[in-house]
Amino acid sequence: MAFSGKMDLRCLSEDYYSPDVLSDDDAMLDSREVGGAPMASFPLPAVDDIDTFTSEVTNLVKPNHGTTTLGFIFEGGVIIAVDSRASMGPYISSQTVKKVIEINPFLLGTMAGGAADCQFWQRNLGVQCRLFELKHKRRITVGAASKLLANTLFSYRGMGLSMGTMVAGWDPDGPALYYVDSDAQRIKGKRFSVGSGSLFAYGVLDTGYKWDMSVEEACELGRRAIYHATFRDAYSGGTVSVYHVTENGWRKVSGDDVGDLHYHYYPEGNPTTQVVDPLDV
């Protein structure tokens, strides 16, 4: 939904819009300053508490969304693993969403939250990173890239963006992993999982994580963590994609359907279903 410069509030109830309170002449305010602060150029509803009114209206258009993404640093670099399901409330809208944004050959970003928000702003980050390289004749660091994204999102804080992303890569200081969200929160860490299935993924990730894992073990850990999240979380599913970032750049290791992974991990069937003889209890 896009809002024009002038909002027609006549669609609201009389409790929100009253001609006696807000006349036609006063409805459209110009850009002059009053008391040193710029005034709005569109009419405001005649309500007692504008903050409460705004939050109620915003909640009407907030979508329910879910996903599972994770990233962790180990001795051999950075592993990024994601699912590929997109949902619109209870409706599964796609099973083939690419939730890893390839910012440049050494930087990856993940998507969690609103798909359009994540795709647009991370591709915008790719433009900013390229401009940095052209200006300074060197590759941008992971920390600087995550800071650019956080600064951009800070400018739009409170405007309805929904993002929970990770920025991962390799720079002259080695591997790095940052979490950045739409509130401009920016956290550096070694293990993150974001999305509705993150609690399930964390259970596997924290149990199996070791710093000195081999590349094969690390990829399998990320793959298995995402699979178990898709098994328990209805909003996660599709394909499990695993990426590995090293000093030579990133590469996609695998992309496996969660149905195939289920029979790979549990060839004898559902691990949660077991017929118990009452006499054995």
XYZ file of C-alpha atoms in Angstrom:
281
model
C 0.000 0.000 0.000
C 1.296 3.410 -0.932
C 0.060 6.635 0.636
C -0.282 9.784 -1.439
C 0.642 13.235 -0.220
C -2.959 14.010 0.781
C -4.907 11.403 2.723
C -8.697 11.363 2.387
C -9.852 10.624 5.922
C -13.562 10.701 5.105
C -13.489 6.914 4.934
C -12.916 6.874 8.692
C -15.726 7.063 11.223
C -16.930 10.403 12.542
C -15.073 9.698 15.772
C -11.828 10.029 13.847
C -12.740 12.743 11.362
C -14.925 15.683 12.279
C -15.470 18.672 9.925
C -16.080 20.843 12.967
C -12.606 20.114 14.267
C -10.733 19.953 10.957
C -11.999 22.341 8.267
C -11.163 22.114 4.584
C -9.020 25.230 4.804
C -6.994 23.819 7.675
C -6.816 20.255 6.376
C -3.880 20.737 4.060
C -0.972 22.337 5.871
C 1.930 23.763 3.949
C 5.592 23.159 4.713
C 6.040 26.319 6.742
C 7.651 25.985 10.147
C 5.789 26.665 13.375
C 7.810 26.989 16.539
C 10.966 26.005 14.676
C 9.601 22.575 13.641
C 8.294 21.675 10.158
C 4.568 21.007 10.033
C 2.948 18.058 8.294
C 1.834 18.559 4.688
C -1.164 16.243 5.078
C -4.210 16.287 7.388
C -4.042 14.504 10.719
C -7.048 12.684 12.201
C -8.842 14.447 15.040
C -8.066 11.910 17.758
C -6.990 12.279 21.367
C -3.932 10.024 21.080
C -2.255 10.000 17.656
C 0.281 7.336 18.716
C -2.430 4.855 19.678
C -4.379 5.601 16.503
C -1.286 5.075 14.350
C -0.388 1.771 15.994
C -3.950 0.466 15.589
C -4.022 1.344 11.892
C -0.548 -0.107 11.352
C -1.520 -3.411 12.972
C -4.315 -3.800 10.419
C -1.801 -4.177 7.604
C 0.913 -6.111 9.435
C 1.388 -9.500 7.764
C 2.048 -12.739 9.617
C 5.290 -14.166 8.347
C 7.720 -16.938 9.222
C 11.074 -18.306 8.170
C 14.230 -19.893 9.523
C 17.732 -18.616 8.802
C 20.974 -19.219 10.645
C 24.647 -18.380 10.473
C 27.708 -19.286 12.495
C 31.460 -18.817 12.436
C 33.836 -21.742 12.833
C 37.477 -22.486 12.177
C 36.940 -22.864 8.440
C 34.903 -19.716 7.794
C 31.203 -18.838 7.973
C 28.218 -21.101 7.320
C 24.866 -19.646 6.249
C 21.806 -21.905 6.015
C 18.227 -20.908 5.122
C 14.891 -22.392 4.140
C 12.855 -21.201 1.146
C 9.208 -20.974 2.231
C 7.266 -17.700 2.080
C 3.897 -17.347 3.764
C 1.025 -14.862 3.849
C -0.607 -15.596 7.180
C -1.741 -19.246 7.087
C -1.314 -19.380 3.295
C 1.961 -20.705 1.853
C 2.659 -18.342 -1.023
C 5.936 -19.827 -2.278
C 8.315 -22.714 -1.667
C 11.166 -21.347 -3.769
C 12.142 -17.983 -2.280
C 15.853 -17.228 -2.384
C 16.556 -16.013 1.142
C 20.270 -15.390 0.681
C 21.140 -12.070 -0.975
C 24.541 -12.095 -2.661
C 25.774 -8.587 -1.846
C 29.206 -9.055 -3.428
C 31.619 -11.993 -3.920
C 32.654 -11.809 -0.241
C 29.411 -10.705 1.446
C 26.081 -12.451 1.975
C 22.837 -11.237 3.521
C 19.879 -13.270 4.752
C 16.146 -12.523 4.679
C 13.690 -12.780 7.568
C 10.582 -10.642 7.941
C 9.053 -8.864 4.980
C 10.453 -10.273 1.738
C 10.190 -6.991 -0.172
C 11.840 -4.988 2.621
C 14.768 -7.396 2.909
C 15.338 -7.738 -0.824
C 15.175 -4.026 -1.545
C 17.377 -2.773 1.277
C 19.994 -5.493 0.948
C 20.304 -4.867 -2.767
C 20.562 -1.197 -1.897
C 23.368 -2.201 0.465
C 25.087 -3.915 -2.463
C 25.025 -0.617 -4.367
C 26.498 1.235 -1.393
C 29.241 -1.374 -0.993
C 30.163 -1.087 -4.669
C 30.304 2.711 -4.447
C 32.580 2.366 -1.417
C 34.938 0.122 -3.409
C 35.061 2.544 -6.325
C 35.723 5.511 -4.057
C 38.289 3.976 -1.695
C 39.867 1.384 -4.028
C 39.441 -1.405 -1.485
C 36.805 -3.894 -0.425
C 34.433 -2.854 2.335
C 34.632 -4.718 5.640
C 31.748 -6.776 6.982
C 31.402 -4.449 9.966
C 31.233 -1.358 7.763
C 28.654 -2.975 5.476
C 26.452 -3.916 8.420
C 26.796 -0.379 9.763
C 25.660 1.065 6.433
C 22.568 -1.132 6.572
C 21.855 -0.240 10.209
C 22.215 3.480 9.474
C 19.817 3.203 6.546
C 17.228 1.323 8.606
C 17.562 3.831 11.443
C 16.272 6.505 9.071
C 13.102 4.449 8.522
C 12.614 3.243 12.090
C 8.961 3.226 13.122
C 7.721 3.370 9.524
C 6.560 -0.226 9.232
C 9.645 -2.040 7.939
C 9.937 -5.684 8.996
C 13.487 -7.028 8.754
C 15.674 -9.401 10.722
C 18.787 -9.985 8.651
C 22.299 -11.300 8.995
C 25.299 -9.885 7.157
C 28.115 -12.404 6.834
C 31.413 -12.340 5.012
C 35.188 -12.337 5.035
C 37.390 -9.253 5.188
C 41.086 -8.578 6.015
C 40.301 -9.205 9.703
C 38.849 -12.635 8.974
C 35.286 -14.004 9.078
C 32.542 -11.849 10.589
C 28.828 -12.170 11.268
C 26.355 -9.414 12.225
C 22.656 -9.320 13.020
C 20.761 -6.211 11.863
C 17.026 -5.595 12.219
C 14.489 -2.970 11.201
C 14.867 -1.175 14.550
C 18.511 -0.502 13.546
C 19.763 -2.926 16.173
C 23.213 -4.219 15.161
C 24.911 -7.098 16.999
C 28.170 -8.882 16.267
C 28.332 -12.563 17.167
C 29.433 -16.067 16.258
C 26.041 -17.809 16.150
C 22.660 -16.420 15.124
C 19.320 -17.835 14.064
C 16.461 -15.592 12.942
C 12.823 -16.315 12.191
C 9.815 -18.164 13.532
C 11.703 -21.465 13.507
C 14.836 -20.075 15.146
C 14.116 -21.645 18.554
C 14.122 -25.119 17.021
C 17.232 -24.355 14.969
C 19.057 -23.059 18.055
C 18.398 -26.366 19.826
C 20.331 -28.272 17.167
C 22.911 -25.552 16.553
C 23.911 -25.075 20.188
C 24.102 -28.819 20.774
C 26.306 -29.653 17.801
C 28.462 -26.539 17.485
C 32.244 -26.865 17.839
C 34.854 -24.330 16.786
C 37.179 -26.929 15.240
C 34.585 -28.626 13.031
C 35.503 -29.676 9.528
C 33.760 -27.969 6.615
C 31.637 -31.063 5.997
C 30.569 -31.225 9.652
C 29.731 -27.515 9.705
C 27.620 -27.736 6.547
C 25.799 -30.769 7.903
C 25.115 -28.976 11.200
C 23.556 -26.008 9.404
C 21.548 -28.286 7.118
C 20.242 -30.407 9.986
C 19.346 -27.370 12.121
C 17.223 -25.869 9.341
C 15.599 -29.240 8.625
C 14.508 -29.689 12.244
C 13.124 -26.143 12.258
C 11.034 -26.902 9.159
C 9.830 -30.121 10.796
C 8.411 -28.249 13.805
C 7.568 -24.813 12.345
C 4.684 -24.657 9.865
C 5.958 -21.378 8.392
C 9.349 -22.839 7.405
C 9.981 -25.362 4.661
C 10.810 -25.831 1.006
C 14.511 -26.205 0.301
C 17.459 -26.014 2.691
C 20.279 -23.974 1.114
C 23.756 -23.956 2.658
C 26.498 -21.422 1.856
C 30.144 -21.422 2.934
C 32.190 -18.204 3.106
C 35.999 -18.341 3.096
C 38.859 -15.949 2.377
C 38.311 -16.721 -1.318
C 34.651 -15.689 -1.239
C 31.365 -17.487 -0.803
C 30.062 -20.608 -2.543
C 26.771 -22.449 -2.421
C 27.359 -25.899 -0.990
C 23.963 -27.536 -1.369
C 20.225 -27.115 -1.816
C 18.122 -30.025 -0.526
C 14.367 -30.505 -0.356
C 13.226 -30.926 3.247
C 11.155 -33.964 2.254
C 14.256 -35.736 0.970
C 16.165 -34.727 4.101
C 13.443 -36.209 6.294
C 13.883 -39.657 4.781
C 17.649 -39.197 4.820
C 17.692 -38.559 8.563
C 14.812 -40.911 9.429
C 14.624 -43.676 6.799
C 12.225 -45.709 8.965
C 9.546 -43.031 9.142
C 8.282 -40.395 11.559
C 10.625 -40.102 14.571
C 7.835 -38.689 16.777
C 5.373 -41.534 16.240
C 5.815 -44.780 18.101
C 3.295 -47.490 18.940
C 3.641 -48.459 22.596
C 2.288 -51.678 24.042
C 0.208 -50.801 27.144
C 1.695 -53.822 28.929
C 5.178 -52.321 28.552
C 4.250 -49.075 30.308
